[in-house]
mmCIF file of C-alpha atoms in Angstrom:
data_model
loop_
_atom_site.group_PDB
_atom_site.id
_atom_site.type_symbol
_atom_site.label_atom_id
_atom_site.label_comp_id
_atom_site.label_asym_id
_atom_site.label_seq_id
_atom_site.Cartn_x
_atom_site.Cartn_y
_atom_site.Cartn_z
ATOM 1 C CA MET A 1 -82.549 217.204 -1.290
ATOM 2 C CA SER A 2 -84.461 217.659 -4.473
ATOM 3 C CA SER A 3 -83.170 214.425 -5.929
ATOM 4 C CA SER A 4 -86.562 213.212 -7.010
ATOM 5 C CA GLN A 5 -87.224 216.469 -8.784
ATOM 6 C CA VAL A 6 -84.355 216.262 -11.199
ATOM 7 C CA LEU A 7 -84.025 213.555 -13.773
ATOM 8 C CA LEU A 8 -80.932 213.062 -15.850
ATOM 9 C CA PHE A 9 -81.241 211.255 -19.149
ATOM 10 C CA VAL A 10 -78.151 210.293 -21.126
ATOM 11 C CA ILE A 11 -77.752 208.362 -24.347
ATOM 12 C CA VAL A 12 -74.374 206.637 -24.403
ATOM 13 C CA GLY A 13 -72.812 205.143 -27.518
ATOM 14 C CA LYS A 14 -69.838 202.860 -27.750
ATOM 15 C CA ASN A 15 -67.289 205.490 -26.766
ATOM 16 C CA GLU A 16 -68.934 208.670 -25.618
ATOM 17 C CA PRO A 17 -72.243 210.188 -24.550
ATOM 18 C CA LEU A 18 -74.374 211.056 -27.553
ATOM 19 C CA TYR A 19 -77.098 213.062 -25.885
ATOM 20 C CA GLU A 20 -77.780 214.529 -22.448
ATOM 21 C CA ALA A 21 -80.870 216.130 -20.999
ATOM 22 C CA GLU A 22 -81.948 217.187 -17.573
ATOM 23 C CA PHE A 23 -85.616 217.262 -16.760
ATOM 24 C CA HIS A 24 -87.001 219.318 -13.919
ATOM 25 C CA LYS A 25 -90.422 219.096 -12.412
ATOM 26 C CA SER A 26 -92.385 222.121 -13.508
ATOM 27 C CA GLY A 27 -92.097 224.805 -10.929
ATOM 28 C CA THR A 28 -88.672 224.042 -9.552
ATOM 29 C CA THR A 29 -85.612 225.884 -10.702
ATOM 30 C CA GLY A 30 -82.572 224.232 -12.217
ATOM 31 C CA SER A 31 -80.331 222.336 -9.837
ATOM 32 C CA SER A 32 -77.029 223.677 -8.639
ATOM 33 C CA ASP A 33 -73.731 222.847 -10.276
ATOM 34 C CA SER A 34 -72.553 220.365 -7.670
ATOM 35 C CA VAL A 35 -75.802 218.402 -7.769
ATOM 36 C CA THR A 36 -75.560 218.208 -11.536
ATOM 37 C CA ARG A 37 -71.989 217.004 -11.404
ATOM 38 C CA GLN A 38 -72.820 214.415 -8.802
ATOM 39 C CA ASN A 39 -75.671 213.179 -10.963
ATOM 40 C CA TYR A 40 -73.352 212.785 -13.927
ATOM 41 C CA PHE A 41 -70.857 210.917 -11.773
ATOM 42 C CA VAL A 42 -73.436 208.476 -10.487
ATOM 43 C CA LEU A 43 -74.781 207.833 -13.940
ATOM 44 C CA HIS A 44 -71.435 207.294 -15.585
ATOM 45 C CA SER A 45 -70.194 205.023 -12.841
ATOM 46 C CA ALA A 46 -73.182 202.797 -13.548
ATOM 47 C CA LEU A 47 -71.910 202.179 -17.072
ATOM 48 C CA ASP A 48 -69.800 199.212 -15.981
ATOM 49 C CA LEU A 49 -72.851 197.569 -14.498
ATOM 50 C CA VAL A 50 -74.704 198.066 -17.749
ATOM 51 C CA GLU A 51 -71.932 196.336 -19.652
ATOM 52 C CA LYS A 52 -72.067 193.405 -17.291
ATOM 53 C CA ALA A 53 -75.817 193.085 -17.389
ATOM 54 C CA ALA A 54 -76.031 193.527 -21.150
ATOM 55 C CA TRP A 55 -75.059 189.975 -22.014
ATOM 56 C CA THR A 56 -77.049 188.176 -19.383
ATOM 57 C CA THR A 57 -80.453 189.015 -20.779
ATOM 58 C CA ASN A 58 -81.933 189.499 -24.196
ATOM 59 C CA GLN A 59 -84.443 192.055 -23.011
ATOM 60 C CA MET A 60 -83.983 195.628 -24.106
ATOM 61 C CA TYR A 61 -85.304 197.123 -20.882
ATOM 62 C CA LEU A 62 -82.857 196.414 -18.080
ATOM 63 C CA LYS A 63 -84.815 198.061 -15.274
ATOM 64 C CA VAL A 64 -82.871 199.444 -12.307
ATOM 65 C CA ILE A 65 -79.239 198.462 -12.351
ATOM 66 C CA ASP A 66 -77.781 200.684 -9.661
ATOM 67 C CA LYS A 67 -79.002 202.359 -6.504
ATOM 68 C CA VAL A 68 -77.050 205.167 -4.871
ATOM 69 C CA ASN A 69 -78.392 207.112 -1.877
ATOM 70 C CA GLN A 70 -81.917 207.926 -2.915
ATOM 71 C CA GLN A 71 -81.271 207.727 -6.635
ATOM 72 C CA GLN A 72 -81.687 204.878 -9.060
ATOM 73 C CA VAL A 73 -80.304 204.347 -12.521
ATOM 74 C CA SER A 74 -82.510 202.600 -15.056
ATOM 75 C CA THR A 75 -81.240 201.486 -18.401
ATOM 76 C CA TYR A 76 -82.588 200.524 -21.795
ATOM 77 C CA LEU A 77 -80.406 198.954 -24.495
ATOM 78 C CA THR A 78 -81.221 199.270 -28.162
ATOM 79 C CA ALA A 79 -80.619 196.545 -30.743
ATOM 80 C CA GLY A 80 -77.440 198.349 -31.748
ATOM 81 C CA ASN A 81 -76.199 198.378 -28.139
ATOM 82 C CA ILE A 82 -76.786 202.087 -27.606
ATOM 83 C CA LYS A 83 -77.496 202.710 -23.930
ATOM 84 C CA PHE A 84 -80.321 204.926 -22.729
ATOM 85 C CA MET A 85 -79.772 205.705 -19.060
ATOM 86 C CA LEU A 86 -82.066 207.549 -16.721
ATOM 87 C CA LEU A 87 -81.139 208.755 -13.271
ATOM 88 C CA HIS A 88 -84.237 209.200 -11.132
ATOM 89 C CA GLY A 89 -85.372 209.307 -7.580
ATOM 90 C CA GLY A 90 -87.899 206.523 -7.800
ATOM 91 C CA ARG A 91 -90.497 206.453 -10.530
ATOM 92 C CA SER A 92 -92.825 203.611 -11.379
ATOM 93 C CA GLU A 93 -91.381 200.937 -13.655
ATOM 94 C CA ASP A 94 -94.230 201.385 -16.098
ATOM 95 C CA SER A 95 -93.756 205.085 -16.679
ATOM 96 C CA ILE A 96 -90.033 204.634 -17.176
ATOM 97 C CA LYS A 97 -90.648 201.754 -19.584
ATOM 98 C CA ASN A 98 -93.051 203.883 -21.628
ATOM 99 C CA PHE A 99 -90.593 206.756 -21.621
ATOM 100 C CA PHE A 100 -87.811 204.520 -22.922
ATOM 101 C CA ASN A 101 -90.028 202.986 -25.588
ATOM 102 C CA ASP A 102 -90.984 206.382 -26.936
ATOM 103 C CA VAL A 103 -87.421 207.644 -26.928
ATOM 104 C CA TYR A 104 -86.382 204.444 -28.698
ATOM 105 C CA GLU A 105 -88.891 205.148 -31.414
ATOM 106 C CA LEU A 106 -87.494 208.662 -31.808
ATOM 107 C CA TYR A 107 -83.977 207.260 -31.893
ATOM 108 C CA VAL A 108 -84.809 204.756 -34.642
ATOM 109 C CA LYS A 109 -86.434 207.494 -36.693
ATOM 110 C CA LEU A 110 -83.392 209.689 -36.202
ATOM 111 C CA SER A 111 -81.061 206.930 -37.349
ATOM 112 C CA MET A 112 -83.075 206.607 -40.577
ATOM 113 C CA ASN A 113 -81.703 210.022 -41.487
ATOM 114 C CA PRO A 114 -78.941 209.352 -44.025
ATOM 115 C CA PHE A 115 -77.043 212.292 -42.652
ATOM 116 C CA TYR A 116 -76.927 210.978 -39.137
ATOM 117 C CA LYS A 117 -73.907 208.772 -38.610
ATOM 118 C CA TYR A 118 -74.366 205.973 -36.105
ATOM 119 C CA ASP A 119 -72.634 206.521 -32.767
ATOM 120 C CA THR A 120 -72.127 210.258 -33.182
ATOM 121 C CA PRO A 121 -73.482 212.986 -30.889
ATOM 122 C CA ILE A 122 -77.091 213.895 -31.511
ATOM 123 C CA THR A 123 -77.423 217.590 -32.173
ATOM 124 C CA ALA A 124 -80.837 217.851 -33.824
ATOM 125 C CA LYS A 125 -82.950 220.411 -32.037
ATOM 126 C CA SER A 126 -86.168 218.668 -33.013
ATOM 127 C CA PHE A 127 -84.972 215.463 -31.348
ATOM 128 C CA ASP A 128 -84.308 217.412 -28.186
ATOM 129 C CA THR A 129 -87.764 219.037 -28.190
ATOM 130 C CA ARG A 130 -89.494 215.749 -28.705
ATOM 131 C CA VAL A 131 -87.540 213.938 -26.003
ATOM 132 C CA ARG A 132 -88.454 216.663 -23.545
ATOM 133 C CA ALA A 133 -92.096 216.415 -24.567
ATOM 134 C CA VAL A 134 -92.017 212.654 -23.975
ATOM 135 C CA ALA A 135 -90.376 213.199 -20.598
ATOM 136 C CA ARG A 136 -93.048 215.693 -19.592
ATOM 137 C CA ARG A 137 -95.745 213.254 -20.584
ATOM 138 C CA TYR A 138 -94.457 210.202 -18.742
ATOM 139 C CA LEU A 139 -92.254 211.506 -15.974
ATOM 140 C CA GLY A 140 -94.233 214.470 -14.774
ATOM 141 C CA MET B 1 -105.315 213.249 -49.824
ATOM 142 C CA SER B 2 -102.005 214.697 -50.908
ATOM 143 C CA ASN B 3 -100.374 216.214 -47.897
ATOM 144 C CA ARG B 4 -97.095 217.431 -49.356
ATOM 145 C CA ALA B 5 -96.068 219.685 -46.487
ATOM 146 C CA PRO B 6 -92.523 218.746 -45.486
ATOM 147 C CA SER B 7 -92.758 216.806 -42.270
ATOM 148 C CA ASN B 8 -90.025 216.289 -39.780
ATOM 149 C CA ILE B 9 -88.448 212.858 -40.043
ATOM 150 C CA LEU B 10 -89.223 212.342 -36.379
ATOM 151 C CA ASP B 11 -92.934 212.636 -37.024
ATOM 152 C CA ARG B 12 -93.255 210.108 -39.797
ATOM 153 C CA PRO B 13 -94.552 206.655 -38.941
ATOM 154 C CA LEU B 14 -92.057 203.835 -38.934
ATOM 155 C CA GLY B 15 -94.437 201.035 -39.602
ATOM 156 C CA GLY B 16 -94.905 197.737 -37.851
ATOM 157 C CA ARG B 17 -96.808 199.235 -34.972
ATOM 158 C CA GLY B 18 -99.032 196.255 -34.419
ATOM 159 C CA ARG B 19 -101.222 197.095 -37.386
ATOM 160 C CA GLY B 20 -102.554 193.595 -37.547
ATOM 161 C CA ASN B 21 -101.031 192.400 -40.800
ATOM 162 C CA SER B 22 -97.444 193.583 -40.842
ATOM 163 C CA ASN B 23 -97.198 192.949 -44.589
ATOM 164 C CA THR B 24 -99.109 196.135 -45.238
ATOM 165 C CA THR B 25 -96.408 198.322 -43.773
ATOM 166 C CA GLU B 26 -93.734 197.409 -46.293
ATOM 167 C CA THR B 27 -92.871 199.732 -49.124
ATOM 168 C CA PHE B 28 -91.554 198.618 -52.454
ATOM 169 C CA VAL B 29 -88.777 199.895 -54.629
ATOM 170 C CA SER B 30 -88.559 198.902 -58.268
ATOM 171 C CA GLN B 31 -85.800 196.471 -59.031
ATOM 172 C CA SER B 32 -84.641 198.410 -62.073
ATOM 173 C CA MET B 33 -84.279 201.551 -59.999
ATOM 174 C CA PHE B 34 -82.121 199.715 -57.555
ATOM 175 C CA ALA B 35 -80.060 198.212 -60.377
ATOM 176 C CA TYR B 36 -79.436 201.647 -61.924
ATOM 177 C CA LEU B 37 -78.626 203.254 -58.613
ATOM 178 C CA TYR B 38 -76.306 200.452 -57.637
ATOM 179 C CA SER B 39 -74.480 200.543 -60.956
ATOM 180 C CA GLU B 40 -73.974 204.275 -60.453
ATOM 181 C CA LEU B 41 -72.600 203.594 -56.984
ATOM 182 C CA VAL B 42 -70.113 201.072 -58.332
ATOM 183 C CA GLN B 43 -69.057 203.395 -61.145
ATOM 184 C CA TYR B 44 -68.670 206.290 -58.743
ATOM 185 C CA HIS B 45 -66.273 204.344 -56.579
ATOM 186 C CA GLN B 46 -64.500 202.755 -59.490
ATOM 187 C CA SER B 47 -63.482 206.148 -60.854
ATOM 188 C CA ARG B 48 -61.878 207.039 -57.566
ATOM 189 C CA VAL B 49 -59.839 203.980 -56.715
ATOM 190 C CA SER B 50 -56.750 202.405 -58.119
ATOM 191 C CA SER B 51 -57.061 198.814 -57.009
ATOM 192 C CA ILE B 52 -59.616 196.043 -56.718
ATOM 193 C CA SER B 53 -59.359 195.670 -52.970
ATOM 194 C CA GLU B 54 -59.840 199.407 -52.533
ATOM 195 C CA LEU B 55 -63.045 199.218 -54.562
ATOM 196 C CA GLU B 56 -64.300 196.312 -52.515
ATOM 197 C CA ARG B 57 -63.484 198.145 -49.347
ATOM 198 C CA ARG B 58 -65.414 201.214 -50.437
ATOM 199 C CA LEU B 59 -68.434 199.143 -51.360
ATOM 200 C CA GLU B 60 -68.236 197.459 -47.988
ATOM 201 C CA SER B 61 -68.167 200.711 -46.110
ATOM 202 C CA SER B 62 -71.141 201.913 -48.126
ATOM 203 C CA GLY B 63 -73.055 198.861 -47.002
ATOM 204 C CA TYR B 64 -71.904 199.124 -43.398
ATOM 205 C CA GLY B 65 -74.036 202.165 -42.671
ATOM 206 C CA VAL B 66 -77.048 200.428 -44.183
ATOM 207 C CA GLY B 67 -76.473 197.424 -41.937
ATOM 208 C CA LEU B 68 -76.446 199.503 -38.777
ATOM 209 C CA LYS B 69 -79.719 201.184 -39.639
ATOM 210 C CA VAL B 70 -81.399 197.998 -40.823
ATOM 211 C CA LEU B 71 -80.563 196.380 -37.483
ATOM 212 C CA GLU B 72 -82.270 199.128 -35.490
ATOM 213 C CA LEU B 73 -85.234 199.394 -37.822
ATOM 214 C CA LEU B 74 -86.009 195.689 -38.002
ATOM 215 C CA SER B 75 -85.614 195.207 -34.264
ATOM 216 C CA TYR B 76 -87.997 198.081 -33.682
ATOM 217 C CA ARG B 77 -90.524 196.774 -36.199
ATOM 218 C CA ALA B 78 -90.478 193.308 -34.670
ATOM 219 C CA ARG B 79 -91.946 194.991 -31.601
ATOM 220 C CA GLU B 80 -90.560 192.435 -29.199
ATOM 221 C CA SER B 81 -88.172 194.644 -27.251
ATOM 222 C CA LYS B 82 -85.607 191.910 -27.435
ATOM 223 C CA ARG B 83 -81.998 192.027 -28.535
ATOM 224 C CA GLU B 84 -79.914 189.135 -29.740
ATOM 225 C CA THR B 85 -77.146 188.152 -27.365
ATOM 226 C CA ARG B 86 -76.170 184.754 -28.742
ATOM 227 C CA LEU B 87 -74.123 184.097 -31.835
ATOM 228 C CA MET B 88 -76.468 181.607 -33.501
ATOM 229 C CA ASN B 89 -79.411 183.879 -32.894
ATOM 230 C CA ILE B 90 -77.854 186.917 -34.503
ATOM 231 C CA LEU B 91 -76.802 184.836 -37.501
ATOM 232 C CA GLN B 92 -80.343 183.520 -37.814
ATOM 233 C CA PHE B 93 -81.553 187.089 -37.588
ATOM 234 C CA VAL B 94 -79.276 188.137 -40.442
ATOM 235 C CA SER B 95 -79.980 185.252 -42.759
ATOM 236 C CA ALA B 96 -83.736 185.233 -42.155
ATOM 237 C CA ASN B 97 -85.056 188.650 -41.101
ATOM 238 C CA VAL B 98 -82.554 190.984 -42.757
ATOM 239 C CA TRP B 99 -82.594 189.086 -46.028
ATOM 240 C CA LYS B 100 -86.354 188.823 -46.007
ATOM 241 C CA SER B 101 -86.868 192.516 -45.482
ATOM 242 C CA LEU B 102 -84.298 193.541 -48.067
ATOM 243 C CA PHE B 103 -84.869 190.939 -50.770
ATOM 244 C CA GLY B 104 -88.219 189.374 -50.001
ATOM 245 C CA LYS B 105 -86.883 185.944 -49.154
ATOM 246 C CA PRO B 106 -84.608 184.518 -46.479
ATOM 247 C CA ALA B 107 -81.039 183.648 -47.424
ATOM 248 C CA ASP B 108 -80.640 180.312 -49.079
ATOM 249 C CA SER B 109 -78.519 178.746 -46.416
ATOM 250 C CA LEU B 110 -76.480 179.354 -43.299
ATOM 251 C CA GLU B 111 -73.555 177.013 -42.738
ATOM 252 C CA ARG B 112 -70.875 176.585 -40.203
ATOM 253 C CA SER B 113 -67.350 175.892 -41.330
ATOM 254 C CA ILE B 114 -65.891 172.560 -40.290
ATOM 255 C CA ASP B 115 -62.275 173.670 -40.239
ATOM 256 C CA HIS B 116 -62.643 176.862 -38.273
ATOM 257 C CA ALA B 117 -64.974 177.305 -35.346
ATOM 258 C CA ASP B 118 -65.275 181.011 -35.917
ATOM 259 C CA GLU B 119 -66.316 180.939 -39.555
ATOM 260 C CA PHE B 120 -69.827 180.831 -40.936
ATOM 261 C CA MET B 121 -71.188 181.098 -44.433
ATOM 262 C CA ILE B 122 -74.356 182.699 -45.689
ATOM 263 C CA VAL B 123 -75.250 181.578 -49.190
ATOM 264 C CA ASP B 124 -77.393 183.400 -51.697
ATOM 265 C CA TYR B 125 -77.965 181.976 -55.153
ATOM 266 C CA GLU B 126 -79.205 185.221 -56.649
ATOM 267 C CA PRO B 127 -77.741 188.216 -54.861
ATOM 268 C CA LEU B 128 -79.373 191.339 -56.165
ATOM 269 C CA THR B 129 -76.213 193.371 -56.381
ATOM 270 C CA SER B 130 -74.432 191.133 -58.866
ATOM 271 C CA THR B 131 -77.447 190.046 -60.906
ATOM 272 C CA TYR B 132 -77.065 192.991 -63.233
ATOM 273 C CA VAL B 133 -73.298 193.335 -63.067
ATOM 274 C CA SER B 134 -70.759 191.499 -65.148
ATOM 275 C CA VAL B 135 -67.163 191.715 -64.025
ATOM 276 C CA PRO B 136 -64.596 192.064 -66.845
ATOM 277 C CA SER B 137 -61.681 189.651 -66.769
ATOM 278 C CA ASP B 138 -59.121 192.314 -65.964
ATOM 279 C CA LEU B 139 -60.827 192.939 -62.660
ATOM 280 C CA GLY B 140 -60.368 189.316 -61.765
ATOM 281 C CA GLN B 141 -61.613 188.428 -58.349
ATOM 282 C CA LEU B 142 -63.739 191.476 -57.727
ATOM 283 C CA SER B 143 -67.070 190.726 -56.130
ATOM 284 C CA VAL B 144 -69.558 193.548 -56.217
ATOM 285 C CA ASP B 145 -71.471 191.750 -53.500
ATOM 286 C CA ALA B 146 -69.023 193.489 -51.189
ATOM 287 C CA PHE B 147 -71.915 195.888 -50.617
ATOM 288 C CA LEU B 148 -73.939 193.063 -49.119
ATOM 289 C CA SER B 149 -71.048 191.871 -47.007
ATOM 290 C CA GLY B 150 -70.837 195.425 -45.706
ATOM 291 C CA ILE B 151 -74.494 195.252 -44.729
ATOM 292 C CA ILE B 152 -73.927 191.976 -42.882
ATOM 293 C CA ALA B 153 -70.864 193.391 -41.144
ATOM 294 C CA GLY B 154 -72.864 196.451 -40.105
ATOM 295 C CA VAL B 155 -75.622 194.373 -38.569
ATOM 296 C CA LEU B 156 -73.177 192.145 -36.694
ATOM 297 C CA ASP B 157 -71.007 195.014 -35.492
ATOM 298 C CA GLY B 158 -73.971 197.016 -34.283
ATOM 299 C CA ALA B 159 -75.232 194.074 -32.267
ATOM 300 C CA GLY B 160 -71.825 193.660 -30.662
ATOM 301 C CA PHE B 161 -70.502 190.701 -32.660
ATOM 302 C CA SER B 162 -67.635 192.202 -34.617
ATOM 303 C CA ALA B 163 -66.704 190.138 -37.604
ATOM 304 C CA ARG B 164 -64.927 190.303 -40.915
ATOM 305 C CA VAL B 165 -67.301 189.533 -43.748
ATOM 306 C CA THR B 166 -66.108 188.821 -47.252
ATOM 307 C CA ALA B 167 -68.057 187.988 -50.395
ATOM 308 C CA HIS B 168 -67.007 185.166 -52.660
ATOM 309 C CA SER B 169 -68.421 183.776 -55.876
ATOM 310 C CA VAL B 170 -68.436 180.037 -55.843
ATOM 311 C CA THR B 171 -69.262 178.050 -58.963
ATOM 312 C CA LEU B 172 -72.473 176.161 -58.729
ATOM 313 C CA GLU B 173 -72.299 172.425 -58.805
ATOM 314 C CA ASP B 174 -74.383 170.488 -61.286
ATOM 315 C CA GLY B 175 -77.940 170.231 -60.181
ATOM 316 C CA GLU B 176 -77.482 172.698 -57.368
ATOM 317 C CA ARG B 177 -80.006 175.315 -58.223
ATOM 318 C CA GLY B 178 -81.716 177.524 -55.709
ATOM 319 C CA SER B 179 -85.461 177.972 -55.902
ATOM 320 C CA ALA B 180 -84.895 181.702 -56.235
ATOM 321 C CA SER B 181 -85.002 182.207 -60.000
ATOM 322 C CA GLY B 182 -88.152 180.193 -60.705
ATOM 323 C CA GLY B 183 -90.060 181.094 -57.609
ATOM 324 C CA GLY B 184 -90.555 184.771 -58.387
ATOM 325 C CA GLY B 185 -93.846 184.274 -60.142
ATOM 326 C CA GLY B 186 -95.543 187.151 -61.886
ATOM 327 C CA GLY B 187 -94.590 190.163 -59.865
ATOM 328 C CA SER B 188 -95.181 188.833 -56.399
ATOM 329 C CA ASN B 189 -94.779 191.729 -54.043
ATOM 330 C CA ASN B 190 -93.622 190.422 -50.751
ATOM 331 C CA GLY B 191 -90.444 192.226 -50.118
ATOM 332 C CA GLY B 192 -88.425 195.374 -50.427
ATOM 333 C CA PHE B 193 -87.588 194.876 -54.107
ATOM 334 C CA ALA B 194 -90.427 193.755 -56.355
ATOM 335 C CA HIS B 195 -89.376 190.922 -58.598
ATOM 336 C CA GLN B 196 -90.567 191.016 -62.165
ATOM 337 C CA HIS B 197 -89.717 187.454 -63.180
ATOM 338 C CA THR B 198 -92.227 185.856 -65.496
ATOM 339 C CA GLY B 199 -91.980 182.156 -64.793
ATOM 340 C CA GLY B 200 -88.680 180.789 -66.038
ATOM 341 C CA ALA B 201 -88.351 183.077 -69.080
ATOM 342 C CA SER B 202 -85.913 185.464 -67.513
ATOM 343 C CA SER B 203 -84.066 187.532 -70.079
ATOM 344 C CA LEU B 204 -80.786 187.131 -68.239
ATOM 345 C CA PRO B 205 -78.520 184.125 -68.710
ATOM 346 C CA LEU B 206 -78.596 181.678 -65.825
ATOM 347 C CA ARG B 207 -75.996 182.344 -63.208
ATOM 348 C CA LYS B 208 -73.091 179.972 -62.993
ATOM 349 C CA ASP B 209 -72.102 180.876 -59.485
ATOM 350 C CA LYS B 210 -73.590 181.603 -56.128
ATOM 351 C CA ALA B 211 -72.537 184.244 -53.675
ATOM 352 C CA VAL B 212 -71.085 182.999 -50.414
ATOM 353 C CA PHE B 213 -70.578 185.472 -47.587
ATOM 354 C CA LEU B 214 -67.876 184.274 -45.285
ATOM 355 C CA VAL B 215 -68.302 185.600 -41.753
ATOM 356 C CA LYS B 216 -65.267 185.362 -39.515
ATOM 357 C CA PHE B 217 -65.890 186.465 -35.967
ATOM 358 C CA ASN B 218 -63.310 188.092 -33.745
ATOM 359 C CA PRO B 219 -61.925 185.844 -31.010
ATOM 360 C CA GLU B 220 -63.397 187.810 -28.114
ATOM 361 C CA VAL B 221 -66.875 187.354 -29.553
ATOM 362 C CA LEU B 222 -66.503 183.589 -29.476
ATOM 363 C CA LYS B 223 -65.027 183.687 -26.014
ATOM 364 C CA ARG B 224 -67.922 185.708 -24.722
ATOM 365 C CA ASP B 225 -70.443 183.509 -26.433
ATOM 366 C CA SER B 226 -68.993 180.291 -25.049
ATOM 367 C CA SER B 227 -68.854 181.762 -21.564
ATOM 368 C CA LEU B 228 -72.574 182.392 -21.831
ATOM 369 C CA ASP B 229 -73.125 178.728 -22.466
ATOM 370 C CA ARG B 230 -72.183 177.826 -18.933
#
């Protein structure tokens, strides 16, 4: 099971996912369809837990909120209640925290764009490139 | 050092990154530029609507987008990685931080209504949007501060505290004068809009009313907040 090789990162708004990206460790090929779908399922089913945890703490970084098989879901909530969720097979808290902080910075910069409407899907290619670069730097 | 190459918005610095004195990261916009731009905004909407409430609604929705972005930006710049989850805290955030970053001073007061538990009032004696606007009598109750109430609504909605925010002009009582008009000093730059007041010799007539932003929260917000008290 290459579950620790594939990381799924999703940005979820109030109603729908705004951005999705899969990161693979360099060298491995993309995962099969069923693995991808299972990853999505695990991540989306953790959304309820995020909602519950959101109001109990005023931290932005919510750490690991769900563990399924070998995979863990970590979450980060922005000030505007946009959820950044990462499905991973066990990475250090620090590297995930740094990853989220950098993506948050990119997200805030993106929302400064007057043409980007809050809570709409993110389609900017440059955002995608930069998120992947951040992922490569912190998540291997 | 004039690097005019177009840079991607994602590469530009956002400011507030622990550069010691956070005052140095603020940028200033001239007050007259804002006044002109805002008057154009009001005129633009006025030519497209047929009623007062429609105009107010349009101004509000213009401000709403600003509120959402201001929320994210200020929370990022504060560098604390904390969100507000309690009602009083988010109201404090709006009346202190948001006002300070937009107008250079915190709002003049934050009050809770006695009659209704879900109503709060944010008072500003000199709201920037209506300082340079005079409303003709045939437009009656129009308050151009609807733009600001849109900003407040955007901040609250983004943080998860949906509320209806309305702007009202309330006549000032005798002797009730905010420190806003005299405290500008000679061009003190400590906020988003540089004030050009020279002592008390402002060329505008003194305002007779203050702007009160009435914030009415939705019932589920109050329910959630009181359940967090336990």
